[in-house]
Coordinates of C-alpha atoms in Angstrom, one line a residue:
M1 CA 5.1 33.5 288.0
S2 CA 8.3 31.3 288.2
K3 CA 10.6 30.0 285.8
G4 CA 11.5 26.5 285.2
Y5 CA 12.0 25.2 288.8
D6 CA 9.9 26.8 291.6
Q7 CA 12.3 26.2 294.4
G8 CA 11.1 28.7 296.9
D9 CA 9.6 26.4 300.1
G10 CA 12.9 23.9 298.8
N11 CA 10.2 21.7 297.2
I12 CA 10.0 21.4 293.5
R13 CA 6.8 21.3 291.9
R14 CA 6.2 19.0 288.7
E15 CA 2.4 18.0 286.5
A16 CA 2.2 14.1 286.4
D17 CA 1.2 12.6 283.4
V18 CA 0.3 8.9 283.1
T19 CA 0.0 8.8 279.2
G20 CA 3.8 9.2 278.7
V21 CA 2.8 9.9 274.9
T22 CA 1.0 12.9 274.3
G23 CA 3.2 15.4 276.4
K24 CA 0.0 17.1 277.7
P25 CA -1.9 15.8 281.5
A26 CA -4.5 12.9 281.4
V27 CA -7.6 13.0 282.9
G28 CA -6.9 12.4 286.8
A29 CA -3.5 13.4 286.4
S30 CA -2.6 15.1 289.6
S31 CA -0.1 17.8 290.8
Y32 CA 1.9 17.3 293.6
S33 CA 4.9 18.1 295.6
A34 CA 7.8 16.1 297.7
P35 CA 10.8 16.6 298.9
T36 CA 14.4 17.1 297.2
G37 CA 16.6 15.9 299.3
G38 CA 18.9 13.0 298.9
M39 CA 19.2 11.8 295.3
G40 CA 16.3 10.7 294.5
M41 CA 16.9 7.2 295.4
G42 CA 14.1 4.3 295.9
D43 CA 14.2 1.3 298.0
T44 CA 18.2 1.3 299.6
S45 CA 17.8 -2.1 300.7
L46 CA 21.1 -4.1 300.9
N47 CA 19.5 -6.1 298.3
N48 CA 19.0 -3.6 296.0
K49 CA 22.2 -2.0 296.4
F50 CA 24.4 -4.3 295.4
L51 CA 21.5 -5.2 292.6
F52 CA 22.8 -1.8 291.1
W53 CA 26.4 -2.3 292.0
A54 CA 26.5 -5.5 290.1
S55 CA 24.7 -3.5 287.1
F56 CA 27.7 -1.2 287.3
L57 CA 29.9 -3.9 287.2
T58 CA 28.6 -5.2 283.8
L59 CA 29.9 -2.1 282.4
I60 CA 32.8 -2.4 283.9
A61 CA 33.2 -5.5 281.8
A62 CA 31.8 -4.1 278.7
G63 CA 34.2 -1.2 279.3
M64 CA 37.2 -3.5 280.1
G65 CA 36.4 -5.5 277.0
F66 CA 35.7 -2.7 274.3
S67 CA 38.8 -0.8 275.5
I68 CA 41.4 -3.8 275.5
R69 CA 39.9 -4.8 271.9
G70 CA 40.7 -1.6 270.6
E71 CA 44.0 -1.6 271.8
I72 CA 44.8 -5.2 270.5
L73 CA 43.1 -4.3 267.2
A74 CA 46.1 -3.7 265.5
D75 CA 47.7 -6.9 266.9
W76 CA 44.8 -8.6 265.3
G77 CA 45.8 -6.8 262.0
T78 CA 49.1 -7.6 262.0
Q79 CA 49.3 -10.9 263.2
F80 CA 46.3 -12.1 260.3
G81 CA 46.8 -9.6 257.4
F82 CA 43.5 -8.2 258.2
T83 CA 42.9 -4.6 256.3
Q84 CA 40.9 -1.9 258.0
T85 CA 37.7 -2.6 257.0
D86 CA 38.2 -6.4 258.1
L87 CA 38.7 -5.6 261.7
G88 CA 35.9 -3.1 261.3
E89 CA 34.0 -5.5 260.8
I90 CA 35.4 -8.0 263.5
T91 CA 34.6 -4.7 265.7
G92 CA 31.3 -3.9 264.5
M93 CA 30.0 -7.8 265.5
G94 CA 31.2 -6.7 269.1
L95 CA 28.1 -3.9 268.4
V96 CA 25.6 -5.5 266.5
G97 CA 24.6 -8.6 268.9
F98 CA 24.2 -6.4 271.1
G99 CA 21.8 -4.0 269.9
L100 CA 19.5 -7.4 268.7
T101 CA 19.8 -9.2 272.1
I102 CA 18.6 -6.1 274.0
I103 CA 15.9 -5.8 271.9
V104 CA 14.6 -9.1 271.7
F105 CA 15.0 -9.3 275.2
S106 CA 13.2 -6.6 276.4
F107 CA 9.8 -7.6 275.0
F108 CA 9.4 -10.4 277.3
A109 CA 12.0 -9.5 280.0
D110 CA 9.9 -9.4 282.9
A111 CA 7.7 -12.6 282.2
V112 CA 11.6 -14.5 281.8
G113 CA 12.9 -12.8 285.0
Y114 CA 15.7 -10.5 284.6
G115 CA 17.9 -13.3 286.7
K116 CA 17.6 -15.9 284.2
L117 CA 18.7 -13.5 281.8
M118 CA 21.5 -12.3 283.5
V119 CA 22.5 -15.9 283.8
I120 CA 22.7 -16.3 280.0
A121 CA 24.4 -12.6 280.0
F122 CA 27.2 -14.6 281.9
L123 CA 27.1 -17.7 279.2
F124 CA 27.2 -15.4 276.3
H125 CA 30.5 -13.5 278.1
A126 CA 32.2 -16.7 279.1
G127 CA 31.6 -18.0 275.5
A128 CA 33.2 -14.6 274.0
V129 CA 36.2 -14.6 275.9
F130 CA 37.4 -18.2 274.8
L131 CA 35.9 -17.9 271.2
T132 CA 38.4 -15.0 271.0
L133 CA 41.1 -16.6 272.4
A134 CA 40.6 -19.6 269.9
A135 CA 41.8 -17.6 266.9
P136 CA 45.6 -18.0 267.0
L137 CA 44.9 -22.0 267.4
A138 CA 42.6 -22.1 264.8
Y139 CA 44.8 -19.9 262.2
Q140 CA 48.0 -22.0 263.1
S141 CA 45.8 -25.7 262.5
T142 CA 44.5 -24.0 259.0
G143 CA 47.0 -21.7 257.9
N144 CA 44.1 -19.9 256.6
P145 CA 43.5 -16.2 258.2
R146 CA 40.2 -16.5 257.8
S147 CA 39.9 -19.4 260.3
A148 CA 41.1 -16.9 262.9
Y149 CA 38.9 -14.3 261.4
W150 CA 35.6 -16.2 262.3
C151 CA 36.9 -17.0 265.4
L152 CA 37.2 -12.9 266.3
Y153 CA 33.8 -12.4 264.5
F154 CA 31.9 -14.7 266.4
G155 CA 33.7 -14.1 269.8
Q156 CA 32.5 -10.3 269.6
L157 CA 29.5 -11.3 268.4
S158 CA 29.5 -13.0 271.6
F159 CA 30.5 -10.7 273.9
S160 CA 27.9 -8.1 272.4
L161 CA 25.2 -10.7 273.0
G162 CA 25.8 -10.8 276.4
N163 CA 26.6 -7.0 277.0
G164 CA 22.9 -6.7 275.4
T165 CA 21.3 -9.2 277.9
C166 CA 23.1 -7.5 280.5
E167 CA 21.4 -3.8 279.1
A168 CA 17.9 -5.4 278.4
V169 CA 17.9 -5.7 282.4
I170 CA 20.3 -2.9 284.0
N171 CA 18.6 0.1 282.1
P172 CA 14.7 -0.7 283.6
L173 CA 16.5 -2.2 286.6
T174 CA 17.7 1.4 287.3
A175 CA 15.1 3.2 286.4
T176 CA 12.9 0.8 288.6
L177 CA 15.5 1.3 292.1
F178 CA 15.6 5.1 291.6
P179 CA 12.0 6.4 290.3
R180 CA 12.5 9.7 291.3
N181 CA 15.4 10.8 289.1
K182 CA 16.2 8.3 286.6
T183 CA 18.3 10.6 284.2
H184 CA 20.9 11.0 286.8
W185 CA 21.3 7.0 288.4
L186 CA 21.2 6.3 284.7
N187 CA 23.9 9.0 284.3
I188 CA 25.7 7.1 287.0
L189 CA 24.5 3.6 285.7
H190 CA 26.6 4.4 282.3
A191 CA 29.9 5.5 284.3
G192 CA 30.8 2.0 284.6
W193 CA 31.6 2.0 280.2
P194 CA 34.2 4.9 280.7
G195 CA 35.2 3.2 284.0
G196 CA 35.5 -0.4 282.3
L197 CA 37.5 1.7 279.4
V198 CA 39.9 3.5 281.8
L199 CA 40.6 -0.2 284.0
G200 CA 41.2 -2.2 280.0
A201 CA 43.4 0.8 279.2
L202 CA 45.7 0.4 282.3
V203 CA 45.8 -3.4 282.3
A204 CA 47.1 -2.6 278.6
I205 CA 49.5 0.1 279.4
V206 CA 50.9 -2.6 282.5
L207 CA 51.1 -5.8 280.2
N208 CA 53.0 -3.6 277.5
L209 CA 55.6 -2.9 279.4
V210 CA 56.3 -7.2 280.0
P211 CA 57.9 -9.0 278.1
G212 CA 56.7 -11.6 275.8
I213 CA 52.8 -10.7 276.6
G214 CA 50.8 -11.5 273.9
W215 CA 47.0 -10.2 273.3
P216 CA 45.6 -13.5 274.5
I217 CA 46.5 -12.4 278.1
K218 CA 45.4 -9.1 277.8
W219 CA 41.8 -10.4 276.4
G220 CA 41.4 -13.2 278.9
I221 CA 41.4 -10.6 282.3
I222 CA 38.4 -8.9 281.0
L223 CA 36.2 -12.6 282.7
L224 CA 37.6 -10.9 286.0
P225 CA 34.8 -8.5 286.1
M226 CA 32.4 -10.9 284.8
L227 CA 32.9 -13.5 287.8
I228 CA 32.7 -10.4 290.0
Y229 CA 29.0 -9.5 289.0
G230 CA 27.8 -13.1 288.6
G231 CA 29.3 -13.7 292.1
L232 CA 27.2 -10.4 293.1
M233 CA 23.8 -11.1 291.6
I234 CA 23.7 -15.0 292.6
G235 CA 20.5 -15.1 294.7
R236 CA 19.2 -11.7 294.3
R237 CA 15.5 -10.8 294.0
F238 CA 14.6 -8.7 291.0
P239 CA 11.8 -6.3 290.7
Q240 CA 9.7 -5.8 287.8
S241 CA 9.9 -2.7 285.6
E242 CA 8.4 0.4 286.6
A243 CA 5.3 -0.3 283.7
S244 CA 5.0 -4.4 284.7
A245 CA 4.7 -3.2 288.2
S246 CA 2.2 -0.4 287.5
G247 CA 0.2 -2.9 285.2
V248 CA 0.9 -1.8 281.9
P249 CA 0.1 -4.5 279.5
L250 CA 2.9 -5.6 276.5
A251 CA 0.2 -4.7 273.9
T252 CA 0.4 -1.2 275.7
M253 CA 4.2 -1.0 275.7
I254 CA 4.5 -1.9 272.3
A255 CA 1.7 0.7 271.4
T256 CA 4.1 3.4 272.7
L257 CA 6.9 2.2 270.5
A258 CA 4.9 3.6 267.5
A259 CA 4.8 7.6 269.0
P260 CA 6.5 9.9 266.4
L261 CA 7.9 12.0 269.1
L262 CA 9.5 8.5 270.3
L263 CA 10.1 7.0 266.4
F264 CA 12.3 10.4 266.0
M265 CA 14.4 10.4 269.7
F266 CA 15.2 6.2 268.0
F267 CA 16.7 7.7 264.8
I268 CA 18.3 10.5 267.2
H269 CA 20.3 7.2 269.3
M270 CA 21.2 5.9 265.7
L271 CA 23.1 8.7 265.6
V272 CA 24.3 8.2 268.8
G273 CA 24.8 4.9 268.7
Y274 CA 27.6 5.7 265.2
V275 CA 29.5 8.6 266.3
E276 CA 30.1 7.7 270.6
L277 CA 30.8 4.3 270.1
G278 CA 31.6 4.0 266.2
T279 CA 34.5 6.0 267.0
D280 CA 35.4 4.7 270.3
S281 CA 36.2 1.4 268.3
W282 CA 38.5 3.4 266.3
I283 CA 40.1 6.2 268.3
I284 CA 42.9 4.5 269.9
N285 CA 43.8 2.9 266.7
I286 CA 44.1 6.3 265.1
T287 CA 45.8 8.4 268.1
N288 CA 48.3 5.9 267.5
T289 CA 48.5 6.6 264.0
V290 CA 48.8 10.2 264.5
L291 CA 51.1 10.2 267.4
S292 CA 52.7 7.1 266.3
S293 CA 53.0 6.2 270.1
K294 CA 51.0 3.5 271.9
A295 CA 51.6 4.6 275.5
A296 CA 50.4 8.3 274.1
A297 CA 47.6 6.7 272.2
L298 CA 46.4 4.9 275.7
G299 CA 47.3 7.7 277.7
A300 CA 44.8 9.9 275.9
F301 CA 42.4 7.7 275.8
I302 CA 42.4 6.9 279.7
W303 CA 42.2 10.6 280.2
T304 CA 39.1 11.4 278.3
N305 CA 37.5 8.7 279.9
I306 CA 38.3 9.3 283.4
L307 CA 37.0 12.2 282.5
M308 CA 33.6 10.3 281.5
F309 CA 33.8 8.7 284.6
T310 CA 33.6 11.8 286.7
L311 CA 30.8 14.0 284.8
R312 CA 28.5 11.2 284.6
F313 CA 28.1 11.7 288.3
F314 CA 27.3 15.0 287.9
A315 CA 24.3 15.0 285.5
G316 CA 21.4 15.5 287.8
P317 CA 22.2 19.0 288.5
I318 CA 23.6 19.6 285.3
V319 CA 20.3 18.8 283.8
H320 CA 18.5 20.9 286.7
K321 CA 20.0 23.7 285.5
I322 CA 19.9 23.3 281.6
S323 CA 17.1 20.7 281.6
P324 CA 18.4 17.3 279.4
L325 CA 17.4 18.6 276.2
G326 CA 19.8 21.6 276.7
L327 CA 22.6 19.1 277.8
L328 CA 22.0 16.9 274.9
L329 CA 22.1 19.6 272.4
C330 CA 25.3 21.2 274.0
S331 CA 26.9 17.8 274.3
A332 CA 26.3 17.5 270.4
V333 CA 28.1 21.2 269.8
L334 CA 30.9 20.0 271.6
G335 CA 31.4 16.7 270.0
T336 CA 31.5 18.1 266.7
L337 CA 33.8 20.9 267.6
G338 CA 35.8 18.1 269.4
L339 CA 36.2 15.6 265.9
V340 CA 36.1 18.9 263.6
L341 CA 39.6 19.4 265.4
L342 CA 41.0 15.8 265.9
G343 CA 40.5 15.9 261.7
L344 CA 42.8 18.9 261.0
P345 CA 46.4 18.4 259.7
V346 CA 47.7 20.9 263.0
T347 CA 46.4 18.3 265.6
N348 CA 49.4 16.3 265.1
T349 CA 51.2 16.9 268.7
I350 CA 50.4 15.4 271.6
W351 CA 48.9 18.5 273.5
L352 CA 47.3 20.3 270.6
W353 CA 45.8 15.8 270.5
V354 CA 44.5 15.8 274.1
G355 CA 42.7 19.2 273.9
A356 CA 40.8 18.3 270.7
V357 CA 40.0 15.0 272.6
T358 CA 38.8 16.1 275.6
I359 CA 36.6 18.3 273.9
Y360 CA 35.3 15.4 272.4
G361 CA 35.0 13.6 275.5
I362 CA 33.3 15.7 277.3
G363 CA 30.5 16.2 274.2
K364 CA 30.0 12.6 274.0
T365 CA 29.6 12.0 278.1
F366 CA 26.1 12.9 278.2
Y367 CA 24.7 11.0 274.8
W368 CA 23.8 7.6 275.8
P369 CA 22.2 7.9 279.2
T370 CA 20.9 10.9 278.9
M371 CA 18.9 9.8 275.9
L372 CA 17.4 6.8 277.8
G373 CA 16.9 9.0 280.6
V374 CA 14.6 11.3 278.5
I375 CA 12.7 8.3 276.9
S376 CA 12.3 6.8 280.7
E377 CA 10.6 10.1 281.9
R378 CA 8.7 11.0 278.8
F379 CA 7.3 7.5 277.8
P380 CA 7.1 5.3 281.1
K381 CA 4.5 3.1 279.6
G382 CA 7.1 1.8 277.1
G383 CA 8.8 0.2 279.7
A384 CA 12.0 -1.8 279.8
L385 CA 10.5 -2.5 276.2
A386 CA 11.1 1.5 274.9
L387 CA 14.5 1.5 277.1
G388 CA 15.6 -1.6 274.7
M389 CA 14.6 -0.3 271.7
S390 CA 16.5 2.8 272.1
G391 CA 19.4 1.0 273.2
G392 CA 19.0 -1.8 270.6
L393 CA 19.0 0.7 267.5
G394 CA 22.2 2.8 269.4
M395 CA 24.2 -0.3 269.2
I396 CA 23.0 -1.3 265.5
S397 CA 23.8 1.5 264.0
A398 CA 27.1 1.6 265.6
G399 CA 28.2 -2.1 265.0
F400 CA 26.7 -2.2 261.1
L401 CA 27.4 1.6 260.1
G402 CA 29.6 3.1 262.4
G403 CA 32.6 0.6 262.9
P404 CA 32.9 -0.6 259.6
G405 CA 32.1 2.8 258.4
I406 CA 34.9 4.2 260.1
G407 CA 37.1 1.4 259.5
Y408 CA 35.7 1.8 255.4
K409 CA 36.2 5.7 255.4
Q410 CA 39.9 5.3 256.3
D411 CA 40.4 2.9 253.8
Y412 CA 39.0 4.8 251.7
A413 CA 40.7 8.2 252.1
A414 CA 44.2 6.8 253.1
T415 CA 44.1 4.8 249.4
A416 CA 42.7 8.0 247.6
E417 CA 45.8 9.8 249.3
I418 CA 48.7 7.3 248.6
K419 CA 47.7 6.5 244.8
V420 CA 48.1 10.0 243.9
Q421 CA 51.1 10.7 245.6
A422 CA 53.0 7.1 245.5
E423 CA 50.8 4.2 243.4
A424 CA 53.8 2.1 243.4
T425 CA 53.8 2.0 247.3
Y426 CA 50.2 1.9 246.8
E427 CA 50.8 -1.5 244.5
R428 CA 52.6 -2.8 246.9
Y429 CA 50.6 -2.7 249.9
K430 CA 47.2 -2.5 249.1
A431 CA 45.2 -5.8 250.2
D432 CA 44.0 -8.7 247.9
K433 CA 40.5 -8.0 247.8
E434 CA 38.6 -5.0 247.0
Q435 CA 35.6 -4.6 249.7
A436 CA 32.6 -1.9 251.2
P437 CA 30.7 -2.9 254.5
I438 CA 27.5 -1.2 253.1
P439 CA 26.2 -2.4 250.1
G440 CA 26.3 0.6 247.0
L441 CA 29.9 2.4 248.4
P442 CA 32.4 1.6 246.2
K443 CA 34.5 -1.2 246.7
I444 CA 38.2 -0.6 247.5
A445 CA 41.2 -2.4 248.1
G446 CA 42.8 -1.4 251.6
L447 CA 45.7 -0.9 252.7
D448 CA 47.1 -5.0 254.0
N449 CA 47.9 -4.5 258.0
G450 CA 49.6 -7.6 257.7
K451 CA 52.2 -6.0 254.9
V452 CA 52.3 -2.7 256.8
G453 CA 52.9 -4.9 260.7
V454 CA 56.1 -6.3 258.5
L455 CA 57.4 -2.9 257.6
D456 CA 56.8 -0.9 260.8
D457 CA 58.4 -3.5 262.2
Y458 CA 61.8 -3.5 259.9
M459 CA 61.8 0.3 260.9
A460 CA 61.7 -0.3 264.4
V461 CA 64.5 -2.8 264.2
K462 CA 66.7 -0.3 261.7
A463 CA 65.8 2.6 264.5
R464 CA 67.2 0.4 267.2
E465 CA 70.3 -0.4 265.4
E466 CA 70.7 3.4 264.7
Q467 CA 70.4 3.7 268.3
A468 CA 73.0 1.3 269.4
N469 CA 75.2 2.4 266.7
K470 CA 75.6 6.1 268.6
D471 CA 75.6 4.4 272.0
G472 CA 78.7 2.2 270.8
K473 CA 76.8 -1.1 271.0
T474 CA 76.0 -4.2 269.6
L475 CA 72.6 -5.6 269.0
S476 CA 71.7 -9.2 269.2
A477 CA 70.7 -11.1 266.7
E478 CA 67.3 -11.7 268.0
D479 CA 66.9 -8.4 268.8
T480 CA 67.6 -7.4 264.9
E481 CA 65.4 -10.3 263.8
L482 CA 61.6 -9.2 262.3
Q483 CA 58.6 -11.3 264.5
L484 CA 57.6 -12.3 260.7
E485 CA 61.0 -14.6 260.6
K486 CA 60.4 -15.7 264.3
D487 CA 56.6 -16.8 263.5
I488 CA 58.3 -19.0 260.5
Q489 CA 61.2 -19.8 262.4
L490 CA 58.7 -21.6 265.3
L491 CA 56.1 -23.3 263.0
K492 CA 59.3 -25.2 261.6
K493 CA 60.4 -26.2 264.6
E494 CA 57.1 -27.5 265.2
G495 CA 56.9 -29.1 261.7
R496 CA 54.3 -26.8 260.5
N497 CA 53.5 -24.4 257.3
D498 CA 51.5 -21.3 257.1
E499 CA 50.8 -20.5 253.7
A500 CA 50.1 -16.8 254.3
L501 CA 53.1 -16.5 256.2
E502 CA 55.6 -17.6 253.8
S503 CA 54.0 -15.8 250.8
R504 CA 54.0 -12.6 253.3
E505 CA 58.1 -13.6 253.5
K506 CA 58.7 -13.9 249.6
W507 CA 56.2 -10.5 249.4
W508 CA 58.6 -9.2 251.9
L509 CA 62.1 -10.3 250.6
A510 CA 60.9 -9.5 246.7
D511 CA 59.2 -6.1 247.2
G512 CA 58.7 -4.9 250.8
R513 CA 62.2 -4.6 252.1
P514 CA 64.2 -3.5 248.5
N515 CA 61.7 -0.8 248.7
A516 CA 61.1 -0.4 253.1
E517 CA 62.8 3.0 253.0
R518 CA 61.0 4.7 250.3
D519 CA 57.8 3.3 251.0
Y520 CA 57.6 4.0 254.5
P521 CA 56.6 7.5 254.9
N522 CA 53.9 7.3 252.1
V523 CA 52.1 4.5 253.8
K524 CA 52.5 6.7 257.4
R525 CA 51.1 9.7 255.7
A526 CA 48.4 7.9 253.9
Q527 CA 47.2 6.1 257.1
L528 CA 47.4 9.4 259.3
D529 CA 45.6 11.1 256.0
G530 CA 43.0 8.4 256.1
G531 CA 42.4 8.9 260.3
K532 CA 42.0 11.8 260.5
T533 CA 39.9 12.2 257.1
A534 CA 37.3 9.6 258.7
L535 CA 36.8 11.7 262.3
M536 CA 36.6 15.3 260.3
W537 CA 33.5 13.6 258.3
T538 CA 32.7 11.7 261.2
A539 CA 31.9 15.4 262.5
F540 CA 28.9 15.4 260.8
V541 CA 26.9 13.3 262.6
P542 CA 27.0 14.9 266.3
A543 CA 26.6 18.2 264.1
L544 CA 22.8 16.6 262.6
M545 CA 22.1 15.4 266.5
A546 CA 22.4 19.0 267.1
M547 CA 20.0 20.1 264.9
C548 CA 17.5 17.5 266.0
Y549 CA 17.7 18.0 269.7
L550 CA 17.3 21.9 269.0
I551 CA 14.2 20.7 266.8
L552 CA 13.1 18.8 270.1
I553 CA 13.6 21.7 272.3
L554 CA 11.3 24.3 270.2
Y555 CA 8.7 21.0 270.1
F556 CA 8.6 21.0 274.2
R557 CA 8.4 24.8 274.3
S558 CA 5.3 24.9 272.3
Q559 CA 3.7 22.5 274.6
G560 CA 4.8 24.5 277.6
G561 CA 7.8 23.1 278.3
Y562 CA 10.0 19.8 279.3
S563 CA 8.9 18.2 282.5
A564 CA 9.4 14.1 283.5
Q565 CA 6.4 12.2 282.9
V566 CA 5.7 9.0 285.2
L567 CA 3.4 6.4 286.6
L568 CA 1.0 7.5 288.8
D569 CA 1.9 4.4 291.9
H570 CA 5.6 5.2 290.6
K571 CA 6.2 8.8 291.6
A572 CA 9.2 10.3 290.6
E573 CA 10.9 13.0 292.2
D574 CA 8.9 16.2 291.5
E575 CA 11.2 17.5 288.4
K576 CA 10.0 20.2 285.8
F577 CA 13.0 21.0 283.0
T578 CA 11.6 23.8 280.9
G579 CA 14.8 25.2 279.8
G580 CA 13.5 29.0 280.7
T581 CA 9.8 28.5 279.9
E582 CA 7.1 28.5 281.8
G583 CA 5.6 24.7 282.3
P584 CA 1.9 23.5 283.1
G585 CA 1.1 23.6 286.2
E586 CA 3.2 26.5 287.3
G587 CA 2.2 29.8 288.5

C-alpha cells in the first residue's frame, strides 16, 4: 500500500470530491489518473497568458505601494508631527479597504464581470496616488496637520480598495486558468507581492541618493505599474470562476461558507493577515530604528523579499513532498522563531538582524498564497466567494489589528521604558493626546514623531559638524540649518504661517535644544525597546497559527489524509497530500 503519492507509473492517483465540504467522496465521485507533465497549466492561449501576467502586475503595484509607504512613513511622522499610533492608523487604512472590497465584490464578481471590476480597481489606484500627493498641499493650505492626516488616510484607503478589487478577480481567475495545480500557481501569482516590495525599496534607495527628492516623487512612481497592468487587460476576455463555470449557484457558495472547517480556516487567515502584513507595515521603520541606517533597513527588506519572491516559484514541489498543511506548519514555526530572534536585545547588529530576518522571511513566504490554495482545493464550491472572504478577513485583520496594533505596542513599550528611565525626557517629547487603536486598550500618549524628527535632524547636523572639524573643513550655513528652520523660512517667503511648525520651533528653542544631548540617547533607547518588544509580542500570533495547523493535520489524518477536492468538470492535476498517511482511493 502506497504512502502519500503513488508515482510508480509516472501518474498521481487521487479521489475527486464534488462536495468540497465534508472531506469525503460524494456519490458519483470518480477516481481517475492523469499525466503530471508540465506545470499543471490550463488554457495557455495568448489571452490567458496576458491575463495571468497582468494579474501578477497588480500585485507588483500593490507591493511597490506598500514598500514605498513603509519607507516614507517616517517622513510623514516628521513632516506632520504624527505619533506611531497615528501612522499605524494610516497604514491600517492601506489594508482595511482591501478586505472590505474583496469580500463585497466576491459576492457578484462573475455577475458584474472581471473586466469591469478591473476598471474600478484602476480608478481606485489612480485616486490613491493623487489623494496621497495632496497631503502637503492640504497641510500648507490649512496649517492643520489633521488635514494632511485625512488626505493620507483616505488616500491609503483608496489604495487598499484598488488592491482588494484586484484580489477579488486575480485569485479565482488564477484558480480557473490553472485548475490542475492551484496552490503552485497561486504562489507564483503572489510572488508578485514580494517582487513589488523589492522594486519599491530599490526605487527608494536610488531616489534617496538624489538631493532634494521628497516622498511625493517616490509615491508617484507607483502609477507606472498601474498603467501597465491596465494596458495589458484592455480588450481581454475574462473567464468565469471554476464554480460558476460548473453551474454552482451563489446560494450554494454562500452555504459553503458556513462549513465549520472553512470557518476555522478563515480564523487562521485573520492571524496570517495580522502577523504578515501588520509586521511588513512596520519592519522597515523598526529596522531603521535598530540599525540606525535607512540604507541597511532597506537592504535587509530587499533581501527578505527577494528570498520570498524566489521561494514562491517552488511551492509546488514543496507541497508535493510535505503537503500544503505541512508547509504551513513549518512556516509558522519559522515565523515564530524569526520574530523572537528579532525581539531579542542581542540582535542589534546588521548580520545578526539579517540572520533573524531571513528566518522570519522564509517562515512568512508561503502563508498567504498557500492558505488560498488550501481553501480553493478543499472548498471548490465556495468559488470566488470563499477565496474572497478568506483574503478579505485577512486584510481586515491586518488593517484594524495588525498595523495599528503593532504601532500601539511600540508606543506602549517605548513610553513604559522612557517613563521609568527618563521621565523628564518623556514629558518633553510626548504627544499632545492619548489614544488607543482598539476600544478597551489603555490610552497612552506616545512619542511625538515631529519633535523626535527635529531632535534627529539636530544630532545629524552635530555629527556633520564634528566630522568637518576633524577633516579641517567648514560647513556652510545651509548645511548646519535644521529642516524645521528651512520650512518656516520658506513659508515666510511665501507670506504664509504654519501654527504647528511655529509651535514646534518655540518648543525646540525653549525645551528641546537645551536638553538635546541628554534627551537623544533616552529617546533612541525607548524607540529601540518599543520596536523590539512589539516584535517579540507579535511572535505569539504565528505560534498560535502553528497550533491551528497542527490541529488541521491531525484532523485530516483522522479522515484518511489531505486531498485536493475538485468539481468533476474542472478536473485538477491528480494531487494527494497525505503527509505520510494513507489516503482514500490508494492501494
